[in-house]
Amino acid sequence: MRVAVVSLETWKQRDSDALRRLRNVANGLADRGHDVHVLCSKWWEDSGDRWEEGDITYHGVVVGPEARRSFLLRLPFVVRIVNPDVVHAGALPPSQVTPASVGATLSRCPLVTEWYGDDESEAGSPRARRWAVNRSDGIVTPSRLIKTQVREIGADENDVRAIPDSIDIERIRDIDPVERGNIVYARRLDEGANLESMLLGLAELRDRDWSATVIGDGPQRDAYEQQVRDLRIDDRVEFAGSCARDERIAIYRGAHVFVQTAVQCAFPTELLWALASGCIGIVEYHADSSAHELVENRTRGFRTTSEQELAAAIADAGDLERLTVDESLSSFDRGQVLEQYLDWYGNRQERVGLF
């Protein structure tokens, strides 16, 4: 299958959750033997307008991401030249979805749009967002929460499918556990981190034997470190900073509980890695976070709404078995999740063939 991935900016130019997800899809398709073409602005130094890296071919539609208008004008023609079986477009900016749909129509193939979260819901004009969801033959979201947001913009429920982020179960198995704390939190420490909920919960458990590791960095780190000192639990809380994936896995495998308290979350990727690494998940519910979706109906998961409930959940988690890998999360493995994408592509191809 030939897939055209459309994104004005790519993971080569900017790091974001949405672009990392699009990268994982492109790499997964290429690894499976599919013919992947990324239609984007140029990020390479060579003068040519094509760049091959591994099994992926990048097409420089314009010279840089600042040439957005030219990108939108040229995109339908480049899609037609590539002649794909499926067009898979990112929704940032939403305005790129409409010309991608024109190119898909010219190529007589479906357009599947990747709608990751709040950034897409706030980008561009309301009209551009409505056009993006209405011109798509199928939309992929990471969670039911984002699926609801897309439906509120105007998408038909039958045209939207929630497909989760993926993990690598084999990679988890291959990394040895490291004991750095039996309670772990991991996220960028910004205004949405809401780490104080966990810290206040831990402060209520001073008489218990626990240690905690906070993974991540950001503008609020100093404030959180001060709060730990103010609560007099600084001897039991380690701030590990930004850790690479393998180090995170090792810490998760050596821990017993992962706490998720962020107020906004399109998909709780770190929580998923931690659950698969054997951690018990404790999620503080927030209306703009999908994290609770991962622990619903799980015996190794708790949903809380206050610091007191969070503290009680940490205490109760101590009665559950310690694991270093949870095979029940194998459905989130990269290969399994890629199959969901391929199934959705086939579904949308059949739909386009009906009209």
mmCIF file of C-alpha atoms in Angstrom, residues 54-341:
data_model
loop_
_atom_site.group_PDB
_atom_site.id
_atom_site.type_symbol
_atom_site.label_atom_id
_atom_site.label_comp_id
_atom_site.label_asym_id
_atom_site.label_seq_id
_atom_site.Cartn_x
_atom_site.Cartn_y
_atom_site.Cartn_z
ATOM 1 C CA GLY A 54 15.330 4.502 5.425
ATOM 2 C CA ASP A 55 12.128 3.301 3.815
ATOM 3 C CA ILE A 56 10.427 6.711 3.853
ATOM 4 C CA THR A 57 10.538 9.276 1.024
ATOM 5 C CA TYR A 58 10.136 12.933 2.012
ATOM 6 C CA HIS A 59 8.794 15.390 -0.559
ATOM 7 C CA GLY A 60 9.644 19.067 -0.036
ATOM 8 C CA VAL A 61 6.443 20.746 -1.212
ATOM 9 C CA VAL A 62 7.833 24.139 -0.117
ATOM 10 C CA VAL A 63 11.177 25.396 1.164
ATOM 11 C CA GLY A 64 10.089 25.906 4.781
ATOM 12 C CA PRO A 65 7.107 25.877 7.164
ATOM 13 C CA GLU A 66 6.712 29.644 6.848
ATOM 14 C CA ALA A 67 5.550 29.149 3.226
ATOM 15 C CA ARG A 68 2.163 27.888 4.375
ATOM 16 C CA ARG A 69 0.088 29.467 1.607
ATOM 17 C CA SER A 70 2.269 27.973 -1.126
ATOM 18 C CA PHE A 71 2.097 24.601 0.628
ATOM 19 C CA LEU A 72 -1.687 24.656 0.584
ATOM 20 C CA LEU A 73 -1.787 25.627 -3.107
ATOM 21 C CA ARG A 74 0.711 23.001 -4.269
ATOM 22 C CA LEU A 75 -0.393 20.134 -2.040
ATOM 23 C CA PRO A 76 -3.224 18.687 -4.204
ATOM 24 C CA PHE A 77 -0.928 18.371 -7.206
ATOM 25 C CA VAL A 78 1.874 16.719 -5.223
ATOM 26 C CA VAL A 79 -0.610 14.248 -3.735
ATOM 27 C CA ARG A 80 -1.795 13.401 -7.238
ATOM 28 C CA ILE A 81 1.787 12.872 -8.438
ATOM 29 C CA VAL A 82 2.459 10.466 -5.560
ATOM 30 C CA ASN A 83 -0.806 8.664 -6.449
ATOM 31 C CA PRO A 84 -1.384 7.048 -3.038
ATOM 32 C CA ASP A 85 -3.855 4.409 -1.924
ATOM 33 C CA VAL A 86 -4.504 6.417 1.264
ATOM 34 C CA VAL A 87 -3.778 10.003 2.293
ATOM 35 C CA HIS A 88 -3.056 10.358 6.007
ATOM 36 C CA ALA A 89 -3.007 14.023 7.047
ATOM 37 C CA GLY A 90 -2.126 15.658 10.326
ATOM 38 C CA ALA A 91 -4.631 18.277 11.472
ATOM 39 C CA LEU A 92 -2.079 20.969 12.320
ATOM 40 C CA PRO A 93 -2.734 23.331 10.700
ATOM 41 C CA PRO A 94 -6.387 22.379 10.032
ATOM 42 C CA SER A 95 -6.202 24.329 6.772
ATOM 43 C CA GLN A 96 -3.958 21.663 5.211
ATOM 44 C CA VAL A 97 -6.723 19.048 5.432
ATOM 45 C CA THR A 98 -8.903 20.591 2.703
ATOM 46 C CA PRO A 99 -6.211 20.625 -0.042
ATOM 47 C CA ALA A 100 -5.183 17.147 1.105
ATOM 48 C CA SER A 101 -8.782 16.064 0.494
ATOM 49 C CA VAL A 102 -8.669 17.557 -3.009
ATOM 50 C CA GLY A 103 -5.525 15.544 -3.735
ATOM 51 C CA ALA A 104 -7.170 12.405 -2.326
ATOM 52 C CA THR A 105 -10.211 12.952 -4.546
ATOM 53 C CA LEU A 106 -7.981 13.347 -7.605
ATOM 54 C CA SER A 107 -6.221 10.111 -6.621
ATOM 55 C CA ARG A 108 -9.541 8.360 -5.922
ATOM 56 C CA CYS A 109 -8.489 7.338 -2.444
ATOM 57 C CA PRO A 110 -9.671 8.132 1.102
ATOM 58 C CA LEU A 111 -8.358 10.896 3.311
ATOM 59 C CA VAL A 112 -7.745 9.891 6.940
ATOM 60 C CA THR A 113 -7.033 12.800 9.287
ATOM 61 C CA GLU A 114 -5.044 12.459 12.507
ATOM 62 C CA TRP A 115 -6.681 14.684 15.141
ATOM 63 C CA TYR A 116 -4.575 14.426 18.282
ATOM 64 C CA GLY A 117 -5.945 16.903 20.766
ATOM 65 C CA ASP A 118 -6.516 20.411 22.028
ATOM 66 C CA ASP A 119 -3.921 22.027 19.743
ATOM 67 C CA GLU A 120 -5.973 21.074 16.690
ATOM 68 C CA SER A 121 -9.220 22.134 18.376
ATOM 69 C CA GLU A 122 -7.813 25.614 18.997
ATOM 70 C CA ALA A 123 -5.759 26.107 15.814
ATOM 71 C CA GLY A 124 -7.005 27.979 12.773
ATOM 72 C CA SER A 125 -10.467 29.433 12.385
ATOM 73 C CA PRO A 126 -13.701 27.646 13.377
ATOM 74 C CA ARG A 127 -14.496 27.424 9.670
ATOM 75 C CA ALA A 128 -11.140 25.752 8.906
ATOM 76 C CA ARG A 129 -11.735 23.225 11.668
ATOM 77 C CA ARG A 130 -15.251 22.428 10.435
ATOM 78 C CA TRP A 131 -13.971 22.000 6.892
ATOM 79 C CA ALA A 132 -11.173 19.747 8.153
ATOM 80 C CA VAL A 133 -13.523 17.310 9.876
ATOM 81 C CA ASN A 134 -16.160 17.434 7.134
ATOM 82 C CA ARG A 135 -13.726 16.927 4.242
ATOM 83 C CA SER A 136 -12.142 13.876 5.886
ATOM 84 C CA ASP A 137 -13.304 10.395 4.943
ATOM 85 C CA GLY A 138 -12.130 9.175 8.320
ATOM 86 C CA ILE A 139 -10.661 10.731 11.458
ATOM 87 C CA VAL A 140 -8.390 9.126 14.037
ATOM 88 C CA THR A 141 -8.234 10.363 17.628
ATOM 89 C CA PRO A 142 -6.149 8.981 20.505
ATOM 90 C CA SER A 143 -9.017 8.731 23.006
ATOM 91 C CA ARG A 144 -12.759 8.932 23.508
ATOM 92 C CA LEU A 145 -12.275 12.402 24.993
ATOM 93 C CA ILE A 146 -10.814 13.776 21.749
ATOM 94 C CA LYS A 147 -13.357 11.831 19.725
ATOM 95 C CA THR A 148 -16.070 13.762 21.550
ATOM 96 C CA GLN A 149 -14.321 17.064 20.806
ATOM 97 C CA VAL A 150 -14.166 16.234 17.102
ATOM 98 C CA ARG A 151 -17.832 15.289 17.039
ATOM 99 C CA GLU A 152 -18.659 18.634 18.674
ATOM 100 C CA ILE A 153 -16.875 20.377 15.795
ATOM 101 C CA GLY A 154 -19.149 18.600 13.344
ATOM 102 C CA ALA A 155 -17.779 15.154 12.489
ATOM 103 C CA ASP A 156 -20.130 12.207 12.055
ATOM 104 C CA GLU A 157 -19.618 9.654 14.837
ATOM 105 C CA ASN A 158 -19.293 6.828 12.296
ATOM 106 C CA ASP A 159 -16.366 8.622 10.642
ATOM 107 C CA VAL A 160 -14.278 8.919 13.825
ATOM 108 C CA ARG A 161 -12.271 6.106 15.397
ATOM 109 C CA ALA A 162 -10.261 6.246 18.618
ATOM 110 C CA ILE A 163 -6.907 4.488 18.213
ATOM 111 C CA PRO A 164 -4.541 4.700 21.208
ATOM 112 C CA ASP A 165 -0.876 5.570 21.293
ATOM 113 C CA SER A 166 1.346 2.504 21.169
ATOM 114 C CA ILE A 167 4.187 1.038 23.207
ATOM 115 C CA ASP A 168 6.858 -1.607 22.669
ATOM 116 C CA ILE A 169 6.225 -4.592 24.959
ATOM 117 C CA GLU A 170 9.403 -6.384 23.886
ATOM 118 C CA ARG A 171 11.456 -3.316 24.772
ATOM 119 C CA ILE A 172 9.923 -3.317 28.247
ATOM 120 C CA ARG A 173 10.795 -6.972 28.748
ATOM 121 C CA ASP A 174 14.423 -6.378 27.695
ATOM 122 C CA ILE A 175 15.180 -3.569 30.182
ATOM 123 C CA ASP A 176 16.157 -4.460 33.737
ATOM 124 C CA PRO A 177 14.191 -2.805 36.575
ATOM 125 C CA VAL A 178 15.866 -0.050 38.605
ATOM 126 C CA GLU A 179 14.565 0.834 42.053
ATOM 127 C CA ARG A 180 14.369 4.626 42.225
ATOM 128 C CA GLY A 181 11.125 4.935 44.201
ATOM 129 C CA ASN A 182 8.005 2.835 44.611
ATOM 130 C CA ILE A 183 5.798 5.751 43.441
ATOM 131 C CA VAL A 184 6.427 7.496 40.101
ATOM 132 C CA TYR A 185 5.100 10.609 38.368
ATOM 133 C CA ALA A 186 6.180 11.589 34.831
ATOM 134 C CA ARG A 187 5.244 14.665 32.831
ATOM 135 C CA ARG A 188 6.560 18.054 31.743
ATOM 136 C CA LEU A 189 6.438 20.233 34.821
ATOM 137 C CA ASP A 190 4.398 23.146 33.515
ATOM 138 C CA GLU A 191 1.197 24.871 34.597
ATOM 139 C CA GLY A 192 -0.884 21.835 33.642
ATOM 140 C CA ALA A 193 1.163 19.253 35.536
ATOM 141 C CA ASN A 194 -0.859 19.528 38.763
ATOM 142 C CA LEU A 195 1.904 17.668 40.609
ATOM 143 C CA GLU A 196 0.775 19.333 43.844
ATOM 144 C CA SER A 197 -2.135 16.889 44.057
ATOM 145 C CA MET A 198 0.245 13.952 44.366
ATOM 146 C CA LEU A 199 2.562 15.795 46.746
ATOM 147 C CA LEU A 200 -0.311 16.709 49.073
ATOM 148 C CA GLY A 201 -1.514 13.127 48.957
ATOM 149 C CA LEU A 202 1.950 11.847 49.826
ATOM 150 C CA ALA A 203 2.194 14.312 52.702
ATOM 151 C CA GLU A 204 -0.834 12.615 54.264
ATOM 152 C CA LEU A 205 1.108 9.331 54.240
ATOM 153 C CA ARG A 206 4.131 10.496 56.227
ATOM 154 C CA ASP A 207 3.706 7.603 58.639
ATOM 155 C CA ARG A 208 3.939 5.097 55.763
ATOM 156 C CA ASP A 209 7.100 3.714 54.203
ATOM 157 C CA TRP A 210 7.290 5.144 50.683
ATOM 158 C CA SER A 211 9.628 6.906 48.250
ATOM 159 C CA ALA A 212 8.739 8.765 45.083
ATOM 160 C CA THR A 213 10.439 9.758 41.823
ATOM 161 C CA VAL A 214 9.306 12.682 39.668
ATOM 162 C CA ILE A 215 10.391 12.400 36.022
ATOM 163 C CA GLY A 216 10.283 15.526 33.877
ATOM 164 C CA ASP A 217 11.451 19.108 33.744
ATOM 165 C CA GLY A 218 9.850 22.448 33.047
ATOM 166 C CA PRO A 219 9.133 25.972 34.292
ATOM 167 C CA GLN A 220 7.350 24.807 37.462
ATOM 168 C CA ARG A 221 10.089 22.471 38.686
ATOM 169 C CA ASP A 222 11.577 24.941 41.160
ATOM 170 C CA ALA A 223 8.141 25.663 42.637
ATOM 171 C CA TYR A 224 7.436 21.955 43.070
ATOM 172 C CA GLU A 225 10.819 21.352 44.674
ATOM 173 C CA GLN A 226 10.036 24.162 47.105
ATOM 174 C CA GLN A 227 6.648 22.633 47.853
ATOM 175 C CA VAL A 228 8.325 19.314 48.664
ATOM 176 C CA ARG A 229 10.572 21.113 51.152
ATOM 177 C CA ASP A 230 7.609 22.988 52.644
ATOM 178 C CA LEU A 231 5.753 19.698 53.132
ATOM 179 C CA ARG A 232 8.889 18.210 54.736
ATOM 180 C CA ILE A 233 8.965 15.209 52.411
ATOM 181 C CA ASP A 234 12.045 16.249 50.425
ATOM 182 C CA ASP A 235 14.043 13.338 51.873
ATOM 183 C CA ARG A 236 11.681 10.913 50.126
ATOM 184 C CA VAL A 237 10.984 12.624 46.780
ATOM 185 C CA GLU A 238 13.599 12.592 44.005
ATOM 186 C CA PHE A 239 13.369 14.916 40.983
ATOM 187 C CA ALA A 240 15.035 12.902 38.219
ATOM 188 C CA GLY A 241 14.680 15.474 35.426
ATOM 189 C CA SER A 242 14.066 14.526 31.803
ATOM 190 C CA CYS A 243 14.941 10.848 31.360
ATOM 191 C CA ALA A 244 15.333 8.927 28.113
ATOM 192 C CA ARG A 245 12.804 6.208 27.283
ATOM 193 C CA ASP A 246 14.944 3.272 28.427
ATOM 194 C CA GLU A 247 15.669 4.939 31.773
ATOM 195 C CA ARG A 248 11.972 5.650 32.258
ATOM 196 C CA ILE A 249 11.084 2.032 31.559
ATOM 197 C CA ALA A 250 13.690 0.838 34.065
ATOM 198 C CA ILE A 251 12.253 3.156 36.738
ATOM 199 C CA TYR A 252 8.681 2.094 35.964
ATOM 200 C CA ARG A 253 9.613 -1.591 36.189
ATOM 201 C CA GLY A 254 11.227 -0.980 39.564
ATOM 202 C CA ALA A 255 8.255 0.990 40.917
ATOM 203 C CA HIS A 256 4.847 -0.154 42.169
ATOM 204 C CA VAL A 257 2.556 2.834 41.525
ATOM 205 C CA PHE A 258 2.288 5.453 38.777
ATOM 206 C CA VAL A 259 0.307 8.597 39.574
ATOM 207 C CA GLN A 260 -1.360 10.717 36.859
ATOM 208 C CA THR A 261 -2.767 14.080 37.984
ATOM 209 C CA ALA A 262 -2.367 16.392 34.947
ATOM 210 C CA VAL A 263 -5.417 18.547 34.230
ATOM 211 C CA GLN A 264 -5.153 18.128 30.431
ATOM 212 C CA CYS A 265 -4.148 15.015 28.535
ATOM 213 C CA ALA A 266 -5.158 13.883 25.042
ATOM 214 C CA PHE A 267 -3.661 10.463 25.718
ATOM 215 C CA PRO A 268 -1.674 9.370 28.830
ATOM 216 C CA THR A 269 1.300 7.834 27.033
ATOM 217 C CA GLU A 270 3.565 7.701 30.090
ATOM 218 C CA LEU A 271 0.800 6.097 32.142
ATOM 219 C CA LEU A 272 0.478 3.413 29.454
ATOM 220 C CA TRP A 273 4.222 2.679 29.484
ATOM 221 C CA ALA A 274 4.103 2.471 33.288
ATOM 222 C CA LEU A 275 1.057 0.178 33.368
ATOM 223 C CA ALA A 276 2.696 -2.171 30.868
ATOM 224 C CA SER A 277 5.825 -2.091 33.045
ATOM 225 C CA GLY A 278 3.807 -3.483 35.938
ATOM 226 C CA CYS A 279 2.791 -0.301 37.759
ATOM 227 C CA ILE A 280 -0.593 0.175 39.356
ATOM 228 C CA GLY A 281 -2.216 3.273 37.859
ATOM 229 C CA ILE A 282 -3.745 5.974 40.039
ATOM 230 C CA VAL A 283 -5.498 8.685 38.033
ATOM 231 C CA GLU A 284 -6.969 11.910 39.355
ATOM 232 C CA TYR A 285 -10.037 12.607 37.227
ATOM 233 C CA HIS A 286 -10.191 15.850 35.217
ATOM 234 C CA ALA A 287 -12.731 16.750 32.547
ATOM 235 C CA ASP A 288 -10.017 17.632 30.007
ATOM 236 C CA SER A 289 -7.936 14.502 30.561
ATOM 237 C CA SER A 290 -8.465 11.065 29.025
ATOM 238 C CA ALA A 291 -6.225 9.290 31.553
ATOM 239 C CA HIS A 292 -9.148 7.722 33.392
ATOM 240 C CA GLU A 293 -10.013 5.795 30.208
ATOM 241 C CA LEU A 294 -6.931 3.604 30.716
ATOM 242 C CA VAL A 295 -7.797 2.518 34.261
ATOM 243 C CA GLU A 296 -11.526 1.985 33.846
ATOM 244 C CA ASN A 297 -12.493 -1.589 34.781
ATOM 245 C CA ARG A 298 -8.900 -2.490 35.662
ATOM 246 C CA THR A 299 -8.173 -4.203 38.966
ATOM 247 C CA ARG A 300 -4.738 -2.557 38.898
ATOM 248 C CA GLY A 301 -6.161 0.936 38.469
ATOM 249 C CA PHE A 302 -7.776 3.596 40.664
ATOM 250 C CA ARG A 303 -9.674 6.771 39.754
ATOM 251 C CA THR A 304 -9.676 9.557 42.342
ATOM 252 C CA THR A 305 -11.123 13.056 42.666
ATOM 253 C CA SER A 306 -9.227 14.513 45.661
ATOM 254 C CA GLU A 307 -5.893 14.394 47.477
ATOM 255 C CA GLN A 308 -7.512 12.329 50.227
ATOM 256 C CA GLU A 309 -8.788 9.723 47.767
ATOM 257 C CA LEU A 310 -5.405 9.710 46.044
ATOM 258 C CA ALA A 311 -3.632 9.036 49.356
ATOM 259 C CA ALA A 312 -6.089 6.231 50.136
ATOM 260 C CA ALA A 313 -5.521 4.695 46.685
ATOM 261 C CA ILE A 314 -1.740 4.709 47.199
ATOM 262 C CA ALA A 315 -2.246 2.946 50.519
ATOM 263 C CA ASP A 316 -4.612 0.370 48.966
ATOM 264 C CA ALA A 317 -2.221 -0.252 46.074
ATOM 265 C CA GLY A 318 0.259 -1.644 48.562
ATOM 266 C CA ASP A 319 -1.953 -4.730 48.894
ATOM 267 C CA LEU A 320 -1.722 -5.575 45.190
ATOM 268 C CA GLU A 321 0.880 -7.842 43.626
ATOM 269 C CA ARG A 322 4.117 -6.302 42.392
ATOM 270 C CA LEU A 323 4.800 -6.858 38.686
ATOM 271 C CA THR A 324 7.577 -5.831 36.302
ATOM 272 C CA VAL A 325 5.525 -6.349 33.143
ATOM 273 C CA ASP A 326 1.772 -6.589 32.554
ATOM 274 C CA GLU A 327 1.015 -8.763 29.547
ATOM 275 C CA SER A 328 -2.632 -7.670 29.574
ATOM 276 C CA LEU A 329 -1.462 -4.431 27.905
ATOM 277 C CA SER A 330 -0.096 -6.298 24.858
ATOM 278 C CA SER A 331 -3.021 -4.985 22.772
ATOM 279 C CA PHE A 332 -1.256 -1.595 22.902
ATOM 280 C CA ASP A 333 1.921 -2.989 21.323
ATOM 281 C CA ARG A 334 3.053 -1.154 18.185
ATOM 282 C CA GLY A 335 2.143 -4.000 15.849
ATOM 283 C CA GLN A 336 -1.337 -4.388 17.321
ATOM 284 C CA VAL A 337 -2.060 -0.656 17.119
ATOM 285 C CA LEU A 338 -0.771 -0.476 13.546
ATOM 286 C CA GLU A 339 -3.281 -3.189 12.643
ATOM 287 C CA GLN A 340 -6.034 -0.868 13.866
ATOM 288 C CA TYR A 341 -4.807 1.815 11.454
#
